[in-house]
């Protein structure tokens, strides 16, 4: 082995969505960073659906953007259909989603990485993690090189012992036709990590010219499309439609007749699959009362004929796949470009991590993405930026942790670290206790100061944000100080909205009424505020009471959250604390009472016993 001449502060292994954000964060904080990837050509590859965002996932992307990440800017530059989901519902559950041109997405991220100061990108397969005195010191690669570092971030995706299944055919791979990472998986086991198996899958890619789109439901994007990044002024690429098809009873019968040929049900696949993104076999088996399932046909780019069949993933043999796809109306003559497949891979239970995503066993070693049991590009990228930040900070014994009341990223990481996973973890709005505080629209108000203080956000963006905050305060002041004049014209205007006014009334009081929108009030005050400011002002006014209540709840919980558990505590000495709780506490090693309360199976009564015991220790001191 040859030691590479340059030493690095941080090495990131893997150039998927987690690795990209980790590398950008590290380099932008000023650390000398190396990104290692098996194939340069598949940097930022969208292995599954060609889209970014979705319910709650869009919130993660906005949070990444507010911290200084790249995902939102990339999808804005390469997106070909944008939609706001749950637009008619409240702001706490609205989410952005965009279809991507996969090729352009890869090209954008590759060019950005290769142009980033402080960042080297090299093609190599990592075969071993080098550790000395309990701390990471570098990696060994198949090229014969040893690269030294002070912190290491592993973002291995589905490549750890990856095994692809198509019916009774199976072969080792990290993705279709890409060899897996076998030696690195063995290295993790030698280091003592608890390695388990998960499963995911992807549908077939179809040839657009063999689909009769006239028989399908067209799904257009928003017009005009709304960007993901707070920095993007407008979407410039041409926008396209998606289409909706439906399975039918014939489809389901084909699947039922061949269920024995599915490795998922024949016992060949041992890994646990995602409950919320099941294969079509799972849907037919677990929901026998449903006579049809939606299939979304999504273009993979502007200059390709490939169509992604979202909702139709499968591990059945190819002959069965063809039969079931062709049973759909509009797909009677469809041809495959690539078949569907399932893939099993290794992951490490995330309760082996601190909230910084540093491993408890090895100092300076961080995990992010599917290695932690998550599924989805957005979940991976969110972990990546946190791991990259902490990989840099840990060099000086510092750390960066987001709370559950600060970001969906904080919710996800706390869930992972304190509960572990028994299926691939996916973000949902319902996972957060503070959904109204963690909206997409206010991500910069929650996180941009943090990104700026870390050195990831440039001064120009910070100055723009400060200007917007000033505009918002000014707008709210105007709404409070200006009154609607009371006359027949204004009385009739608001009567048509279902509001009865009996005198001159401040604009802010009118805006609190559910029937009134801020657009109804623009004629009464200077309309020189950008739409984003007006939107923030409207949400701030309409939801003021709810937001205040959630902040108060967060404050009360923080009193418990903030009670630190001594590092040397002996849980076995706590009278009344059951043995099973002692075992859980020793396994997860919570740092605060709030973290202890969120351990799966832990009861408030048990945490109260710990609290009383800690108080007793303080009195003894």
PDB file of C-alpha atoms in Angstrom, residues 213-419:
ATOM      1  CA  UNK A 213     -50.852   8.326 -23.134  1.00  0.00           C
ATOM      2  CA  UNK A 214     -54.222   9.292 -24.617  1.00  0.00           C
ATOM      3  CA  UNK A 215     -55.826   6.618 -22.432  1.00  0.00           C
ATOM      4  CA  UNK A 216     -54.202   7.879 -19.223  1.00  0.00           C
ATOM      5  CA  UNK A 217     -54.906  10.745 -16.822  1.00  0.00           C
ATOM      6  CA  UNK A 218     -52.624  13.717 -17.393  1.00  0.00           C
ATOM      7  CA  UNK A 219     -51.056  15.348 -14.333  1.00  0.00           C
ATOM      8  CA  UNK A 220     -49.655  18.796 -15.012  1.00  0.00           C
ATOM      9  CA  UNK A 221     -47.356  20.754 -12.766  1.00  0.00           C
ATOM     10  CA  UNK A 222     -47.995  24.135 -11.152  1.00  0.00           C
ATOM     11  CA  UNK A 223     -48.024  27.176 -13.393  1.00  0.00           C
ATOM     12  CA  UNK A 224     -45.915  29.080 -12.626  1.00  0.00           C
ATOM     13  CA  UNK A 225     -43.605  26.560 -10.914  1.00  0.00           C
ATOM     14  CA  UNK A 226     -42.398  27.543  -7.438  1.00  0.00           C
ATOM     15  CA  UNK A 227     -38.675  26.954  -6.751  1.00  0.00           C
ATOM     16  CA  UNK A 228     -37.286  24.908  -3.892  1.00  0.00           C
ATOM     17  CA  UNK A 229     -34.357  27.140  -2.987  1.00  0.00           C
ATOM     18  CA  UNK A 230     -34.903  30.498  -1.297  1.00  0.00           C
ATOM     19  CA  UNK A 231     -32.152  31.765  -3.606  1.00  0.00           C
ATOM     20  CA  UNK A 232     -33.762  30.750  -6.921  1.00  0.00           C
ATOM     21  CA  UNK A 233     -35.631  33.533  -8.692  1.00  0.00           C
ATOM     22  CA  UNK A 234     -37.290  31.497 -11.458  1.00  0.00           C
ATOM     23  CA  UNK A 235     -37.467  28.015 -13.011  1.00  0.00           C
ATOM     24  CA  UNK A 236     -36.045  28.088 -16.542  1.00  0.00           C
ATOM     25  CA  UNK A 237     -36.301  24.534 -17.950  1.00  0.00           C
ATOM     26  CA  UNK A 238     -39.316  23.456 -20.042  1.00  0.00           C
ATOM     27  CA  UNK A 239     -42.001  21.788 -17.923  1.00  0.00           C
ATOM     28  CA  UNK A 240     -43.628  18.424 -18.739  1.00  0.00           C
ATOM     29  CA  UNK A 241     -46.663  16.393 -17.666  1.00  0.00           C
ATOM     30  CA  UNK A 242     -46.798  13.128 -15.776  1.00  0.00           C
ATOM     31  CA  UNK A 243     -49.560  10.554 -16.292  1.00  0.00           C
ATOM     32  CA  UNK A 244     -51.596   8.266 -14.048  1.00  0.00           C
ATOM     33  CA  UNK A 245     -52.439   4.636 -14.841  1.00  0.00           C
ATOM     34  CA  UNK A 246     -54.239   2.055 -12.696  1.00  0.00           C
ATOM     35  CA  UNK A 247     -53.779  -1.611 -11.971  1.00  0.00           C
ATOM     36  CA  UNK A 248     -56.899  -3.770 -12.269  1.00  0.00           C
ATOM     37  CA  UNK A 249     -58.235  -7.153 -11.200  1.00  0.00           C
ATOM     38  CA  UNK A 250     -56.431  -8.869 -14.094  1.00  0.00           C
ATOM     39  CA  UNK A 251     -53.141  -7.312 -12.910  1.00  0.00           C
ATOM     40  CA  UNK A 252     -53.761  -8.543  -9.392  1.00  0.00           C
ATOM     41  CA  UNK A 253     -54.611 -12.051 -10.556  1.00  0.00           C
ATOM     42  CA  UNK A 254     -51.355 -12.273 -12.512  1.00  0.00           C
ATOM     43  CA  UNK A 255     -49.497 -11.313  -9.344  1.00  0.00           C
ATOM     44  CA  UNK A 256     -51.434 -13.727  -7.120  1.00  0.00           C
ATOM     45  CA  UNK A 257     -50.843 -16.590  -9.573  1.00  0.00           C
ATOM     46  CA  UNK A 258     -47.085 -15.953  -9.470  1.00  0.00           C
ATOM     47  CA  UNK A 259     -46.606 -14.944  -5.842  1.00  0.00           C
ATOM     48  CA  UNK A 260     -44.601 -18.141  -5.248  1.00  0.00           C
ATOM     49  CA  UNK A 261     -42.042 -16.885  -7.763  1.00  0.00           C
ATOM     50  CA  UNK A 262     -41.423 -13.664  -5.819  1.00  0.00           C
ATOM     51  CA  UNK A 263     -38.233 -13.855  -3.703  1.00  0.00           C
ATOM     52  CA  UNK A 264     -40.040 -11.564  -1.278  1.00  0.00           C
ATOM     53  CA  UNK A 265     -42.590 -14.288  -0.459  1.00  0.00           C
ATOM     54  CA  UNK A 266     -40.558 -17.401  -1.179  1.00  0.00           C
ATOM     55  CA  UNK A 267     -38.240 -16.631   1.746  1.00  0.00           C
ATOM     56  CA  UNK A 268     -35.195 -15.744  -0.360  1.00  0.00           C
ATOM     57  CA  UNK A 269     -35.231 -12.065   0.662  1.00  0.00           C
ATOM     58  CA  UNK A 270     -34.522 -11.678   4.376  1.00  0.00           C
ATOM     59  CA  UNK A 271     -34.262  -7.886   4.571  1.00  0.00           C
ATOM     60  CA  UNK A 272     -37.233  -5.800   5.716  1.00  0.00           C
ATOM     61  CA  UNK A 273     -38.739  -3.520   3.082  1.00  0.00           C
ATOM     62  CA  UNK A 274     -40.268  -0.021   3.426  1.00  0.00           C
ATOM     63  CA  UNK A 275     -43.864  -0.145   4.692  1.00  0.00           C
ATOM     64  CA  UNK A 276     -44.793   3.142   3.023  1.00  0.00           C
ATOM     65  CA  UNK A 277     -43.316   2.373  -0.391  1.00  0.00           C
ATOM     66  CA  UNK A 278     -44.193  -1.315  -0.855  1.00  0.00           C
ATOM     67  CA  UNK A 279     -43.709  -3.475  -3.927  1.00  0.00           C
ATOM     68  CA  UNK A 280     -46.782  -4.270  -6.015  1.00  0.00           C
ATOM     69  CA  UNK A 281     -46.686  -7.818  -4.587  1.00  0.00           C
ATOM     70  CA  UNK A 282     -46.940  -6.352  -1.098  1.00  0.00           C
ATOM     71  CA  UNK A 283     -49.851  -4.130  -2.102  1.00  0.00           C
ATOM     72  CA  UNK A 284     -51.830  -7.002  -3.599  1.00  0.00           C
ATOM     73  CA  UNK A 285     -51.056  -9.299  -0.661  1.00  0.00           C
ATOM     74  CA  UNK A 286     -51.710  -6.810   2.145  1.00  0.00           C
ATOM     75  CA  UNK A 287     -54.644  -4.929   0.617  1.00  0.00           C
ATOM     76  CA  UNK A 288     -56.796  -7.657  -0.990  1.00  0.00           C
ATOM     77  CA  UNK A 289     -59.907  -5.457  -0.783  1.00  0.00           C
ATOM     78  CA  UNK A 290     -58.466  -2.819  -3.141  1.00  0.00           C
ATOM     79  CA  UNK A 291     -59.397  -3.441  -6.777  1.00  0.00           C
ATOM     80  CA  UNK A 292     -56.855  -0.994  -8.200  1.00  0.00           C
ATOM     81  CA  UNK A 293     -53.675   0.923  -7.333  1.00  0.00           C
ATOM     82  CA  UNK A 294     -52.408   4.187  -8.819  1.00  0.00           C
ATOM     83  CA  UNK A 295     -49.286   4.068 -10.972  1.00  0.00           C
ATOM     84  CA  UNK A 296     -47.579   7.387 -11.782  1.00  0.00           C
ATOM     85  CA  UNK A 297     -45.728   7.456 -15.106  1.00  0.00           C
ATOM     86  CA  UNK A 298     -42.941  10.016 -14.754  1.00  0.00           C
ATOM     87  CA  UNK A 299     -40.494  11.131 -17.484  1.00  0.00           C
ATOM     88  CA  UNK A 300     -36.839  10.668 -16.535  1.00  0.00           C
ATOM     89  CA  UNK A 301     -35.695  13.652 -18.563  1.00  0.00           C
ATOM     90  CA  UNK A 302     -36.284  16.008 -21.464  1.00  0.00           C
ATOM     91  CA  UNK A 303     -34.174  14.087 -24.000  1.00  0.00           C
ATOM     92  CA  UNK A 304     -34.875  10.467 -23.018  1.00  0.00           C
ATOM     93  CA  UNK A 305     -37.662   8.017 -23.777  1.00  0.00           C
ATOM     94  CA  UNK A 306     -37.411   6.405 -20.342  1.00  0.00           C
ATOM     95  CA  UNK A 307     -40.526   6.514 -18.181  1.00  0.00           C
ATOM     96  CA  UNK A 308     -40.439   5.688 -14.481  1.00  0.00           C
ATOM     97  CA  UNK A 309     -43.453   3.665 -13.244  1.00  0.00           C
ATOM     98  CA  UNK A 310     -43.804   5.066  -9.727  1.00  0.00           C
ATOM     99  CA  UNK A 311     -45.730   2.685  -7.461  1.00  0.00           C
ATOM    100  CA  UNK A 312     -45.010  -0.442  -9.503  1.00  0.00           C
ATOM    101  CA  UNK A 313     -41.774  -1.769  -7.997  1.00  0.00           C
ATOM    102  CA  UNK A 314     -41.403  -5.544  -8.021  1.00  0.00           C
ATOM    103  CA  UNK A 315     -39.017  -8.463  -7.573  1.00  0.00           C
ATOM    104  CA  UNK A 316     -41.052 -10.856  -9.749  1.00  0.00           C
ATOM    105  CA  UNK A 317     -39.444 -12.564 -12.780  1.00  0.00           C
ATOM    106  CA  UNK A 318     -39.286 -10.536 -15.987  1.00  0.00           C
ATOM    107  CA  UNK A 319     -41.934 -12.594 -17.809  1.00  0.00           C
ATOM    108  CA  UNK A 320     -44.396 -11.901 -14.985  1.00  0.00           C
ATOM    109  CA  UNK A 321     -43.414  -8.224 -14.908  1.00  0.00           C
ATOM    110  CA  UNK A 322     -44.158  -7.846 -18.617  1.00  0.00           C
ATOM    111  CA  UNK A 323     -47.528  -9.564 -18.255  1.00  0.00           C
ATOM    112  CA  UNK A 324     -48.648  -7.414 -15.320  1.00  0.00           C
ATOM    113  CA  UNK A 325     -47.442  -4.140 -16.862  1.00  0.00           C
ATOM    114  CA  UNK A 326     -49.244  -4.936 -20.130  1.00  0.00           C
ATOM    115  CA  UNK A 327     -52.458  -5.638 -18.229  1.00  0.00           C
ATOM    116  CA  UNK A 328     -52.857  -1.889 -17.566  1.00  0.00           C
ATOM    117  CA  UNK A 329     -54.989   0.266 -19.825  1.00  0.00           C
ATOM    118  CA  UNK A 330     -52.669   2.312 -22.030  1.00  0.00           C
ATOM    119  CA  UNK A 331     -49.731  -0.050 -21.467  1.00  0.00           C
ATOM    120  CA  UNK A 332     -50.996  -3.001 -23.544  1.00  0.00           C
ATOM    121  CA  UNK A 333     -47.957  -2.843 -25.857  1.00  0.00           C
ATOM    122  CA  UNK A 334     -45.414  -1.435 -23.446  1.00  0.00           C
ATOM    123  CA  UNK A 335     -41.746  -2.385 -23.787  1.00  0.00           C
ATOM    124  CA  UNK A 336     -39.145  -2.376 -21.027  1.00  0.00           C
ATOM    125  CA  UNK A 337     -35.897  -0.453 -21.184  1.00  0.00           C
ATOM    126  CA  UNK A 338     -34.882  -1.795 -17.750  1.00  0.00           C
ATOM    127  CA  UNK A 339     -36.708  -4.348 -15.601  1.00  0.00           C
ATOM    128  CA  UNK A 340     -37.823  -3.850 -11.995  1.00  0.00           C
ATOM    129  CA  UNK A 341     -35.737  -5.384  -9.226  1.00  0.00           C
ATOM    130  CA  UNK A 342     -35.389  -5.610  -5.461  1.00  0.00           C
ATOM    131  CA  UNK A 343     -32.136  -5.092  -3.602  1.00  0.00           C
ATOM    132  CA  UNK A 344     -30.974  -6.197  -0.158  1.00  0.00           C
ATOM    133  CA  UNK A 345     -28.167  -4.378   1.621  1.00  0.00           C
ATOM    134  CA  UNK A 346     -26.444  -4.032   4.984  1.00  0.00           C
ATOM    135  CA  UNK A 347     -27.068  -1.203   7.416  1.00  0.00           C
ATOM    136  CA  UNK A 348     -25.980  -0.369  10.961  1.00  0.00           C
ATOM    137  CA  UNK A 349     -28.562   0.273  13.673  1.00  0.00           C
ATOM    138  CA  UNK A 350     -28.482   4.062  14.200  1.00  0.00           C
ATOM    139  CA  UNK A 351     -28.656   3.762  17.971  1.00  0.00           C
ATOM    140  CA  UNK A 352     -24.916   3.120  17.612  1.00  0.00           C
ATOM    141  CA  UNK A 353     -24.610   6.866  16.822  1.00  0.00           C
ATOM    142  CA  UNK A 354     -24.612  10.101  18.763  1.00  0.00           C
ATOM    143  CA  UNK A 355     -26.953  12.889  17.621  1.00  0.00           C
ATOM    144  CA  UNK A 356     -23.994  14.322  15.707  1.00  0.00           C
ATOM    145  CA  UNK A 357     -24.061  11.093  13.610  1.00  0.00           C
ATOM    146  CA  UNK A 358     -20.627  10.186  14.978  1.00  0.00           C
ATOM    147  CA  UNK A 359     -20.366   6.531  15.934  1.00  0.00           C
ATOM    148  CA  UNK A 360     -20.096   5.680  19.604  1.00  0.00           C
ATOM    149  CA  UNK A 361     -17.467   3.013  18.940  1.00  0.00           C
ATOM    150  CA  UNK A 362     -14.984   4.924  16.796  1.00  0.00           C
ATOM    151  CA  UNK A 363     -14.086   8.568  17.336  1.00  0.00           C
ATOM    152  CA  UNK A 364     -14.167  10.626  14.144  1.00  0.00           C
ATOM    153  CA  UNK A 365     -16.266   8.072  12.203  1.00  0.00           C
ATOM    154  CA  UNK A 366     -19.668   9.306  10.983  1.00  0.00           C
ATOM    155  CA  UNK A 367     -22.515   7.527   9.171  1.00  0.00           C
ATOM    156  CA  UNK A 368     -25.140   9.171   6.942  1.00  0.00           C
ATOM    157  CA  UNK A 369     -27.898   7.925   4.661  1.00  0.00           C
ATOM    158  CA  UNK A 370     -29.097   4.383   4.067  1.00  0.00           C
ATOM    159  CA  UNK A 371     -26.321   2.942   6.207  1.00  0.00           C
ATOM    160  CA  UNK A 372     -28.429   4.341   9.088  1.00  0.00           C
ATOM    161  CA  UNK A 373     -31.586   2.553   7.967  1.00  0.00           C
ATOM    162  CA  UNK A 374     -33.305   5.402   6.133  1.00  0.00           C
ATOM    163  CA  UNK A 375     -34.872   5.473   2.680  1.00  0.00           C
ATOM    164  CA  UNK A 376     -35.086   8.413   0.285  1.00  0.00           C
ATOM    165  CA  UNK A 377     -32.772  10.965  -1.276  1.00  0.00           C
ATOM    166  CA  UNK A 378     -33.996  13.729   1.024  1.00  0.00           C
ATOM    167  CA  UNK A 379     -33.469  11.797   4.270  1.00  0.00           C
ATOM    168  CA  UNK A 380     -29.978  10.878   3.068  1.00  0.00           C
ATOM    169  CA  UNK A 381     -29.016  14.417   2.064  1.00  0.00           C
ATOM    170  CA  UNK A 382     -30.280  15.816   5.393  1.00  0.00           C
ATOM    171  CA  UNK A 383     -28.109  13.377   7.317  1.00  0.00           C
ATOM    172  CA  UNK A 384     -25.221  14.126   4.996  1.00  0.00           C
ATOM    173  CA  UNK A 385     -25.097  17.843   5.735  1.00  0.00           C
ATOM    174  CA  UNK A 386     -25.241  17.212   9.509  1.00  0.00           C
ATOM    175  CA  UNK A 387     -22.529  14.546   9.323  1.00  0.00           C
ATOM    176  CA  UNK A 388     -20.336  16.799   7.193  1.00  0.00           C
ATOM    177  CA  UNK A 389     -20.730  19.719   9.607  1.00  0.00           C
ATOM    178  CA  UNK A 390     -19.931  17.589  12.628  1.00  0.00           C
ATOM    179  CA  UNK A 391     -17.027  15.845  10.917  1.00  0.00           C
ATOM    180  CA  UNK A 392     -15.373  19.263  10.741  1.00  0.00           C
ATOM    181  CA  UNK A 393     -16.426  20.466  14.193  1.00  0.00           C
ATOM    182  CA  UNK A 394     -15.337  17.245  15.900  1.00  0.00           C
ATOM    183  CA  UNK A 395     -11.725  17.993  15.008  1.00  0.00           C
ATOM    184  CA  UNK A 396     -11.904  20.809  17.581  1.00  0.00           C
ATOM    185  CA  UNK A 397     -14.177  18.829  19.938  1.00  0.00           C
ATOM    186  CA  UNK A 398     -17.252  20.862  18.974  1.00  0.00           C
ATOM    187  CA  UNK A 399     -20.645  19.687  17.757  1.00  0.00           C
ATOM    188  CA  UNK A 400     -23.825  20.802  15.988  1.00  0.00           C
ATOM    189  CA  UNK A 401     -27.176  19.241  16.929  1.00  0.00           C
ATOM    190  CA  UNK A 402     -30.637  20.370  15.828  1.00  0.00           C
ATOM    191  CA  UNK A 403     -33.541  19.984  18.231  1.00  0.00           C
ATOM    192  CA  UNK A 404     -36.925  18.493  17.413  1.00  0.00           C
ATOM    193  CA  UNK A 405     -38.457  21.977  17.639  1.00  0.00           C
ATOM    194  CA  UNK A 406     -35.907  23.467  15.218  1.00  0.00           C
ATOM    195  CA  UNK A 407     -36.039  21.275  12.125  1.00  0.00           C
ATOM    196  CA  UNK A 408     -37.420  18.114  10.570  1.00  0.00           C
ATOM    197  CA  UNK A 409     -33.754  17.106  10.329  1.00  0.00           C
ATOM    198  CA  UNK A 410     -33.622  17.207  14.121  1.00  0.00           C
ATOM    199  CA  UNK A 411     -36.781  15.110  14.352  1.00  0.00           C
ATOM    200  CA  UNK A 412     -35.395  12.457  11.988  1.00  0.00           C
ATOM    201  CA  UNK A 413     -31.992  12.140  13.639  1.00  0.00           C
ATOM    202  CA  UNK A 414     -33.517  11.999  17.119  1.00  0.00           C
ATOM    203  CA  UNK A 415     -35.916   9.261  15.953  1.00  0.00           C
ATOM    204  CA  UNK A 416     -33.075   7.246  14.461  1.00  0.00           C
ATOM    205  CA  UNK A 417     -30.634   7.558  17.334  1.00  0.00           C
ATOM    206  CA  UNK A 418     -33.121   7.072  20.152  1.00  0.00           C
ATOM    207  CA  UNK A 419     -35.346   4.380  18.633  1.00  0.00           C
TER     208      UNK A 419
END
